[in-house]
PDB file of C-alpha atoms in Angstrom:
ATOM      1  CA  UNK A   1      72.495 -28.488 -35.035  1.00  0.00           C
ATOM      2  CA  UNK A   2      73.509 -26.011 -32.327  1.00  0.00           C
ATOM      3  CA  UNK A   3      71.479 -25.612 -29.190  1.00  0.00           C
ATOM      4  CA  UNK A   4      69.248 -22.590 -28.798  1.00  0.00           C
ATOM      5  CA  UNK A   5      70.760 -19.840 -26.636  1.00  0.00           C
ATOM      6  CA  UNK A   6      69.275 -19.102 -23.232  1.00  0.00           C
ATOM      7  CA  UNK A   7      70.698 -17.087 -20.334  1.00  0.00           C
ATOM      8  CA  UNK A   8      72.271 -19.379 -17.769  1.00  0.00           C
ATOM      9  CA  UNK A   9      70.359 -17.799 -14.918  1.00  0.00           C
ATOM     10  CA  UNK A  10      67.707 -15.230 -14.075  1.00  0.00           C
ATOM     11  CA  UNK A  11      66.321 -14.158 -10.732  1.00  0.00           C
ATOM     12  CA  UNK A  12      63.485 -12.151  -9.293  1.00  0.00           C
ATOM     13  CA  UNK A  13      61.698 -11.446  -6.058  1.00  0.00           C
ATOM     14  CA  UNK A  14      58.271 -12.835  -5.193  1.00  0.00           C
ATOM     15  CA  UNK A  15      55.556 -10.936  -7.021  1.00  0.00           C
ATOM     16  CA  UNK A  16      57.880  -9.619  -9.709  1.00  0.00           C
ATOM     17  CA  UNK A  17      57.992 -10.610 -13.372  1.00  0.00           C
ATOM     18  CA  UNK A  18      60.886 -12.163 -15.244  1.00  0.00           C
ATOM     19  CA  UNK A  19      61.510 -12.976 -18.885  1.00  0.00           C
ATOM     20  CA  UNK A  20      63.702 -15.748 -20.255  1.00  0.00           C
ATOM     21  CA  UNK A  21      64.907 -15.388 -23.817  1.00  0.00           C
ATOM     22  CA  UNK A  22      65.619 -18.186 -26.269  1.00  0.00           C
ATOM     23  CA  UNK A  23      67.562 -17.278 -29.385  1.00  0.00           C
ATOM     24  CA  UNK A  24      67.776 -19.553 -32.375  1.00  0.00           C
ATOM     25  CA  UNK A  25      68.222 -19.089 -36.081  1.00  0.00           C
ATOM     26  CA  UNK A  26      66.165 -18.667 -39.218  1.00  0.00           C
ATOM     27  CA  UNK A  27      66.268 -22.465 -39.528  1.00  0.00           C
ATOM     28  CA  UNK A  28      64.430 -23.153 -36.291  1.00  0.00           C
ATOM     29  CA  UNK A  29      62.807 -20.474 -34.090  1.00  0.00           C
ATOM     30  CA  UNK A  30      62.579 -18.011 -36.959  1.00  0.00           C
ATOM     31  CA  UNK A  31      60.948 -20.444 -39.378  1.00  0.00           C
ATOM     32  CA  UNK A  32      58.294 -22.099 -37.258  1.00  0.00           C
ATOM     33  CA  UNK A  33      55.766 -21.093 -34.607  1.00  0.00           C
ATOM     34  CA  UNK A  34      56.589 -24.356 -32.880  1.00  0.00           C
ATOM     35  CA  UNK A  35      58.433 -23.295 -29.746  1.00  0.00           C
ATOM     36  CA  UNK A  36      57.745 -25.025 -26.461  1.00  0.00           C
ATOM     37  CA  UNK A  37      58.931 -24.388 -22.919  1.00  0.00           C
ATOM     38  CA  UNK A  38      59.606 -26.908 -20.148  1.00  0.00           C
ATOM     39  CA  UNK A  39      59.973 -26.525 -16.400  1.00  0.00           C
ATOM     40  CA  UNK A  40      62.200 -28.941 -14.512  1.00  0.00           C
ATOM     41  CA  UNK A  41      62.574 -29.129 -10.763  1.00  0.00           C
ATOM     42  CA  UNK A  42      65.685 -30.869  -9.370  1.00  0.00           C
ATOM     43  CA  UNK A  43      65.520 -34.630  -9.743  1.00  0.00           C
ATOM     44  CA  UNK A  44      62.208 -34.484 -11.591  1.00  0.00           C
ATOM     45  CA  UNK A  45      61.122 -34.995 -15.181  1.00  0.00           C
ATOM     46  CA  UNK A  46      60.515 -31.933 -17.344  1.00  0.00           C
ATOM     47  CA  UNK A  47      56.970 -30.562 -17.558  1.00  0.00           C
ATOM     48  CA  UNK A  48      55.458 -28.882 -20.609  1.00  0.00           C
ATOM     49  CA  UNK A  49      54.480 -25.302 -19.755  1.00  0.00           C
ATOM     50  CA  UNK A  50      54.031 -23.632 -23.170  1.00  0.00           C
ATOM     51  CA  UNK A  51      53.626 -25.017 -26.691  1.00  0.00           C
ATOM     52  CA  UNK A  52      53.193 -23.438 -30.120  1.00  0.00           C
ATOM     53  CA  UNK A  53      54.943 -20.281 -28.838  1.00  0.00           C
ATOM     54  CA  UNK A  54      52.180 -19.068 -26.528  1.00  0.00           C
ATOM     55  CA  UNK A  55      49.645 -21.801 -25.742  1.00  0.00           C
ATOM     56  CA  UNK A  56      49.319 -23.209 -22.244  1.00  0.00           C
ATOM     57  CA  UNK A  57      48.376 -26.825 -21.563  1.00  0.00           C
ATOM     58  CA  UNK A  58      45.446 -27.400 -19.252  1.00  0.00           C
ATOM     59  CA  UNK A  59      46.434 -26.828 -15.653  1.00  0.00           C
ATOM     60  CA  UNK A  60      49.385 -24.513 -16.305  1.00  0.00           C
ATOM     61  CA  UNK A  61      49.160 -21.178 -14.533  1.00  0.00           C
ATOM     62  CA  UNK A  62      48.150 -18.137 -16.593  1.00  0.00           C
ATOM     63  CA  UNK A  63      51.053 -16.314 -14.921  1.00  0.00           C
ATOM     64  CA  UNK A  64      53.164 -17.901 -17.651  1.00  0.00           C
ATOM     65  CA  UNK A  65      53.097 -16.493 -21.162  1.00  0.00           C
ATOM     66  CA  UNK A  66      55.145 -17.019 -24.297  1.00  0.00           C
ATOM     67  CA  UNK A  67      55.950 -14.911 -27.313  1.00  0.00           C
ATOM     68  CA  UNK A  68      58.246 -14.798 -30.322  1.00  0.00           C
ATOM     69  CA  UNK A  69      59.888 -12.144 -32.452  1.00  0.00           C
ATOM     70  CA  UNK A  70      62.111 -13.126 -35.312  1.00  0.00           C
ATOM     71  CA  UNK A  71      64.634 -15.713 -34.186  1.00  0.00           C
ATOM     72  CA  UNK A  72      63.991 -15.138 -30.462  1.00  0.00           C
ATOM     73  CA  UNK A  73      61.283 -16.648 -28.297  1.00  0.00           C
ATOM     74  CA  UNK A  74      60.532 -15.530 -24.764  1.00  0.00           C
ATOM     75  CA  UNK A  75      58.902 -16.931 -21.651  1.00  0.00           C
ATOM     76  CA  UNK A  76      57.500 -14.474 -19.134  1.00  0.00           C
ATOM     77  CA  UNK A  77      56.486 -15.429 -15.622  1.00  0.00           C
ATOM     78  CA  UNK A  78      54.535 -12.801 -13.738  1.00  0.00           C
ATOM     79  CA  UNK A  79      53.752 -12.700 -10.044  1.00  0.00           C
ATOM     80  CA  UNK A  80      56.767 -14.859  -9.192  1.00  0.00           C
ATOM     81  CA  UNK A  81      56.200 -17.506  -6.547  1.00  0.00           C
ATOM     82  CA  UNK A  82      58.647 -19.698  -4.686  1.00  0.00           C
ATOM     83  CA  UNK A  83      57.348 -22.761  -6.575  1.00  0.00           C
ATOM     84  CA  UNK A  84      58.486 -21.201  -9.866  1.00  0.00           C
ATOM     85  CA  UNK A  85      62.127 -21.734  -8.884  1.00  0.00           C
ATOM     86  CA  UNK A  86      63.344 -24.355 -11.364  1.00  0.00           C
ATOM     87  CA  UNK A  87      65.233 -24.847 -14.600  1.00  0.00           C
ATOM     88  CA  UNK A  88      63.465 -23.777 -17.784  1.00  0.00           C
ATOM     89  CA  UNK A  89      64.217 -25.090 -21.271  1.00  0.00           C
ATOM     90  CA  UNK A  90      63.000 -23.836 -24.620  1.00  0.00           C
ATOM     91  CA  UNK A  91      62.662 -26.162 -27.575  1.00  0.00           C
ATOM     92  CA  UNK A  92      61.993 -25.460 -31.234  1.00  0.00           C
ATOM     93  CA  UNK A  93      60.981 -27.589 -34.162  1.00  0.00           C
ATOM     94  CA  UNK A  94      63.779 -27.411 -36.733  1.00  0.00           C
ATOM     95  CA  UNK A  95      62.327 -29.363 -39.620  1.00  0.00           C
ATOM     96  CA  UNK A  96      63.242 -32.637 -41.288  1.00  0.00           C
ATOM     97  CA  UNK A  97      65.697 -35.004 -39.669  1.00  0.00           C
ATOM     98  CA  UNK A  98      67.023 -32.312 -37.311  1.00  0.00           C
ATOM     99  CA  UNK A  99      63.520 -32.454 -35.827  1.00  0.00           C
ATOM    100  CA  UNK A 100      63.855 -30.427 -32.599  1.00  0.00           C
ATOM    101  CA  UNK A 101      66.556 -28.533 -30.773  1.00  0.00           C
ATOM    102  CA  UNK A 102      66.624 -27.560 -27.091  1.00  0.00           C
ATOM    103  CA  UNK A 103      68.048 -24.500 -25.423  1.00  0.00           C
ATOM    104  CA  UNK A 104      70.800 -24.901 -22.870  1.00  0.00           C
ATOM    105  CA  UNK A 105      68.447 -24.155 -19.991  1.00  0.00           C
ATOM    106  CA  UNK A 106      67.953 -21.250 -17.591  1.00  0.00           C
ATOM    107  CA  UNK A 107      68.005 -21.541 -13.823  1.00  0.00           C
ATOM    108  CA  UNK A 108      65.340 -19.330 -12.277  1.00  0.00           C
ATOM    109  CA  UNK A 109      65.988 -18.265  -8.711  1.00  0.00           C
ATOM    110  CA  UNK A 110      63.220 -16.678  -6.648  1.00  0.00           C
ATOM    111  CA  UNK A 111      64.996 -14.438  -4.163  1.00  0.00           C
TER     112      UNK A 111
ATOM    113  CA  UNK B   8      46.181 -42.092 -15.046  1.00  0.00           C
ATOM    114  CA  UNK B   9      48.317 -41.151 -18.035  1.00  0.00           C
ATOM    115  CA  UNK B  10      51.754 -42.622 -17.411  1.00  0.00           C
ATOM    116  CA  UNK B  11      55.076 -43.476 -19.026  1.00  0.00           C
ATOM    117  CA  UNK B  12      57.509 -45.742 -17.188  1.00  0.00           C
ATOM    118  CA  UNK B  13      61.061 -46.231 -18.452  1.00  0.00           C
ATOM    119  CA  UNK B  14      63.239 -49.209 -17.582  1.00  0.00           C
ATOM    120  CA  UNK B  15      66.386 -50.946 -18.724  1.00  0.00           C
ATOM    121  CA  UNK B  16      69.030 -48.490 -17.604  1.00  0.00           C
ATOM    122  CA  UNK B  17      72.187 -49.507 -15.816  1.00  0.00           C
ATOM    123  CA  UNK B  18      75.962 -49.536 -15.797  1.00  0.00           C
ATOM    124  CA  UNK B  19      77.634 -50.717 -18.990  1.00  0.00           C
ATOM    125  CA  UNK B  20      81.205 -50.707 -20.259  1.00  0.00           C
ATOM    126  CA  UNK B  21      82.247 -48.577 -23.229  1.00  0.00           C
ATOM    127  CA  UNK B  22      81.374 -50.377 -26.430  1.00  0.00           C
ATOM    128  CA  UNK B  23      78.549 -52.257 -24.766  1.00  0.00           C
ATOM    129  CA  UNK B  24      74.821 -52.317 -25.432  1.00  0.00           C
ATOM    130  CA  UNK B  25      71.596 -51.641 -23.571  1.00  0.00           C
ATOM    131  CA  UNK B  26      67.932 -51.726 -24.491  1.00  0.00           C
ATOM    132  CA  UNK B  27      65.648 -49.188 -22.868  1.00  0.00           C
ATOM    133  CA  UNK B  28      61.900 -49.687 -22.638  1.00  0.00           C
ATOM    134  CA  UNK B  29      59.078 -47.240 -22.059  1.00  0.00           C
ATOM    135  CA  UNK B  30      55.699 -48.629 -20.991  1.00  0.00           C
ATOM    136  CA  UNK B  31      52.663 -46.458 -21.666  1.00  0.00           C
ATOM    137  CA  UNK B  32      49.341 -46.586 -19.865  1.00  0.00           C
ATOM    138  CA  UNK B  33      46.216 -44.480 -19.434  1.00  0.00           C
ATOM    139  CA  UNK B  34      46.047 -43.284 -23.046  1.00  0.00           C
ATOM    140  CA  UNK B  35      45.901 -44.644 -26.586  1.00  0.00           C
ATOM    141  CA  UNK B  36      49.614 -45.159 -27.190  1.00  0.00           C
ATOM    142  CA  UNK B  37      49.220 -45.960 -30.884  1.00  0.00           C
ATOM    143  CA  UNK B  38      47.904 -42.464 -31.632  1.00  0.00           C
ATOM    144  CA  UNK B  39      51.015 -40.665 -30.352  1.00  0.00           C
ATOM    145  CA  UNK B  40      54.389 -40.121 -31.921  1.00  0.00           C
ATOM    146  CA  UNK B  41      57.145 -40.513 -29.344  1.00  0.00           C
ATOM    147  CA  UNK B  42      60.530 -39.059 -28.442  1.00  0.00           C
ATOM    148  CA  UNK B  43      63.532 -40.151 -26.434  1.00  0.00           C
ATOM    149  CA  UNK B  44      65.261 -37.241 -24.693  1.00  0.00           C
ATOM    150  CA  UNK B  45      68.362 -37.493 -22.496  1.00  0.00           C
ATOM    151  CA  UNK B  46      70.047 -35.386 -19.862  1.00  0.00           C
ATOM    152  CA  UNK B  47      73.702 -35.851 -18.963  1.00  0.00           C
ATOM    153  CA  UNK B  48      74.623 -35.242 -15.314  1.00  0.00           C
ATOM    154  CA  UNK B  49      74.386 -31.536 -14.549  1.00  0.00           C
ATOM    155  CA  UNK B  50      73.607 -30.714 -18.177  1.00  0.00           C
ATOM    156  CA  UNK B  51      70.612 -29.691 -20.247  1.00  0.00           C
ATOM    157  CA  UNK B  52      68.078 -31.654 -22.232  1.00  0.00           C
ATOM    158  CA  UNK B  53      69.112 -33.254 -25.531  1.00  0.00           C
ATOM    159  CA  UNK B  54      66.662 -34.723 -28.017  1.00  0.00           C
ATOM    160  CA  UNK B  55      67.769 -38.243 -29.043  1.00  0.00           C
ATOM    161  CA  UNK B  56      65.206 -39.839 -31.349  1.00  0.00           C
ATOM    162  CA  UNK B  57      61.660 -39.591 -32.740  1.00  0.00           C
ATOM    163  CA  UNK B  58      59.232 -42.161 -34.096  1.00  0.00           C
ATOM    164  CA  UNK B  59      55.788 -41.671 -35.601  1.00  0.00           C
ATOM    165  CA  UNK B  60      52.686 -43.641 -34.637  1.00  0.00           C
ATOM    166  CA  UNK B  61      53.243 -46.585 -37.003  1.00  0.00           C
ATOM    167  CA  UNK B  62      57.021 -46.205 -37.294  1.00  0.00           C
ATOM    168  CA  UNK B  63      56.847 -44.775 -40.792  1.00  0.00           C
ATOM    169  CA  UNK B  64      59.158 -41.869 -39.926  1.00  0.00           C
ATOM    170  CA  UNK B  65      62.173 -42.109 -37.622  1.00  0.00           C
ATOM    171  CA  UNK B  66      64.792 -39.480 -36.837  1.00  0.00           C
ATOM    172  CA  UNK B  67      67.974 -39.513 -34.774  1.00  0.00           C
ATOM    173  CA  UNK B  68      70.255 -36.866 -33.365  1.00  0.00           C
ATOM    174  CA  UNK B  69      73.625 -36.821 -35.117  1.00  0.00           C
ATOM    175  CA  UNK B  70      75.289 -37.826 -31.822  1.00  0.00           C
ATOM    176  CA  UNK B  71      73.580 -41.240 -31.815  1.00  0.00           C
ATOM    177  CA  UNK B  72      72.935 -41.902 -35.502  1.00  0.00           C
ATOM    178  CA  UNK B  73      74.172 -45.326 -36.551  1.00  0.00           C
ATOM    179  CA  UNK B  74      74.457 -46.537 -32.948  1.00  0.00           C
ATOM    180  CA  UNK B  75      70.926 -46.218 -31.516  1.00  0.00           C
ATOM    181  CA  UNK B  76      67.695 -47.686 -32.887  1.00  0.00           C
ATOM    182  CA  UNK B  77      64.223 -46.553 -31.840  1.00  0.00           C
ATOM    183  CA  UNK B  78      61.239 -48.864 -32.205  1.00  0.00           C
ATOM    184  CA  UNK B  79      57.760 -49.380 -30.825  1.00  0.00           C
ATOM    185  CA  UNK B  80      55.202 -52.127 -30.339  1.00  0.00           C
ATOM    186  CA  UNK B  81      51.725 -50.620 -30.305  1.00  0.00           C
ATOM    187  CA  UNK B  82      50.170 -53.941 -29.315  1.00  0.00           C
ATOM    188  CA  UNK B  83      52.283 -53.867 -26.151  1.00  0.00           C
ATOM    189  CA  UNK B  84      51.970 -50.094 -25.593  1.00  0.00           C
ATOM    190  CA  UNK B  85      55.744 -49.917 -25.531  1.00  0.00           C
ATOM    191  CA  UNK B  86      58.579 -47.813 -26.915  1.00  0.00           C
ATOM    192  CA  UNK B  87      62.171 -49.010 -27.106  1.00  0.00           C
ATOM    193  CA  UNK B  88      65.672 -47.637 -27.604  1.00  0.00           C
ATOM    194  CA  UNK B  89      68.394 -50.093 -28.560  1.00  0.00           C
ATOM    195  CA  UNK B  90      71.751 -48.513 -27.748  1.00  0.00           C
ATOM    196  CA  UNK B  91      74.910 -50.064 -29.192  1.00  0.00           C
ATOM    197  CA  UNK B  92      78.573 -49.020 -29.183  1.00  0.00           C
ATOM    198  CA  UNK B  93      77.980 -46.995 -26.053  1.00  0.00           C
ATOM    199  CA  UNK B  94      80.389 -44.206 -25.147  1.00  0.00           C
ATOM    200  CA  UNK B  95      81.093 -42.339 -21.937  1.00  0.00           C
ATOM    201  CA  UNK B  96      79.281 -39.329 -23.378  1.00  0.00           C
ATOM    202  CA  UNK B  97      76.069 -41.366 -23.583  1.00  0.00           C
ATOM    203  CA  UNK B  98      75.897 -41.343 -19.784  1.00  0.00           C
ATOM    204  CA  UNK B  99      72.600 -39.660 -18.943  1.00  0.00           C
ATOM    205  CA  UNK B 100      69.074 -39.982 -17.675  1.00  0.00           C
ATOM    206  CA  UNK B 101      66.944 -41.103 -20.598  1.00  0.00           C
ATOM    207  CA  UNK B 102      63.317 -39.955 -20.791  1.00  0.00           C
ATOM    208  CA  UNK B 103      60.559 -41.046 -23.121  1.00  0.00           C
ATOM    209  CA  UNK B 104      57.925 -38.430 -23.959  1.00  0.00           C
ATOM    210  CA  UNK B 105      54.785 -38.186 -26.042  1.00  0.00           C
ATOM    211  CA  UNK B 106      54.740 -35.778 -28.974  1.00  0.00           C
ATOM    212  CA  UNK B 107      51.558 -33.760 -28.720  1.00  0.00           C
ATOM    213  CA  UNK B 108      50.166 -30.634 -30.340  1.00  0.00           C
ATOM    214  CA  UNK B 109      52.696 -28.561 -32.246  1.00  0.00           C
ATOM    215  CA  UNK B 110      55.467 -31.002 -31.268  1.00  0.00           C
ATOM    216  CA  UNK B 111      55.109 -30.158 -27.584  1.00  0.00           C
ATOM    217  CA  UNK B 112      56.191 -33.061 -25.384  1.00  0.00           C
ATOM    218  CA  UNK B 113      53.259 -33.282 -23.025  1.00  0.00           C
ATOM    219  CA  UNK B 114      53.757 -36.515 -21.084  1.00  0.00           C
ATOM    220  CA  UNK B 115      57.148 -37.588 -19.723  1.00  0.00           C
ATOM    221  CA  UNK B 116      58.336 -40.646 -17.901  1.00  0.00           C
ATOM    222  CA  UNK B 117      60.401 -40.476 -14.731  1.00  0.00           C
ATOM    223  CA  UNK B 118      63.582 -41.406 -16.592  1.00  0.00           C
ATOM    224  CA  UNK B 119      66.037 -44.281 -16.473  1.00  0.00           C
ATOM    225  CA  UNK B 120      69.747 -43.805 -15.802  1.00  0.00           C
ATOM    226  CA  UNK B 121      72.432 -45.074 -18.145  1.00  0.00           C
ATOM    227  CA  UNK B 122      76.060 -44.989 -16.993  1.00  0.00           C
ATOM    228  CA  UNK B 123      78.832 -45.896 -19.410  1.00  0.00           C
ATOM    229  CA  UNK B 124      82.092 -46.536 -17.614  1.00  0.00           C
ATOM    230  CA  UNK B 125      84.848 -49.088 -17.315  1.00  0.00           C
TER     231      UNK B 125
END
């Protein structure tokens, strides 16, 4: 199972909005509304930020939003803040024994 | 406090074995399916293995199938990963994580480091 495709890096200035794409196939992203997004700061464990394409766990900022169209999911962060600088990973359920597949990760830089 | 704590990592020679543990506290462990996820140095996240609440369903990534075995002991609130025939490419930080709503992994441990080298 190939990894989902994410841009290696994105950047934005404080207050701006950015979008990170996550492209899969009809076997994963395109077949299930079961995409999640994780934030990881250097040396730390990942943190769940979005699940089921667009739902936010309790305590996650409403500046983050998720969406999906066809085989591509997206994470949008509005009102960028310095604390948003981190690596972001998408993950999709892929069914059966393949279970889940991660994206390669995107490094977000807040300029 | 909801917490997962991994242990058991270390330096091992190629072909060797290690057993990782993940101790859960602050929640009802037996009601959660669990994942192991790893991250090689400087690389992204890679799902390794999945186990349901009472071990009825188990999955492995192709990269570890036949070499790794996931298990759990709900009485001890613990998850395990037995890793045999270790290879250099298994070098990574290994995380355990709960499987929550819609397969989102909502609680993660701090990770334990496995280094495979001669």
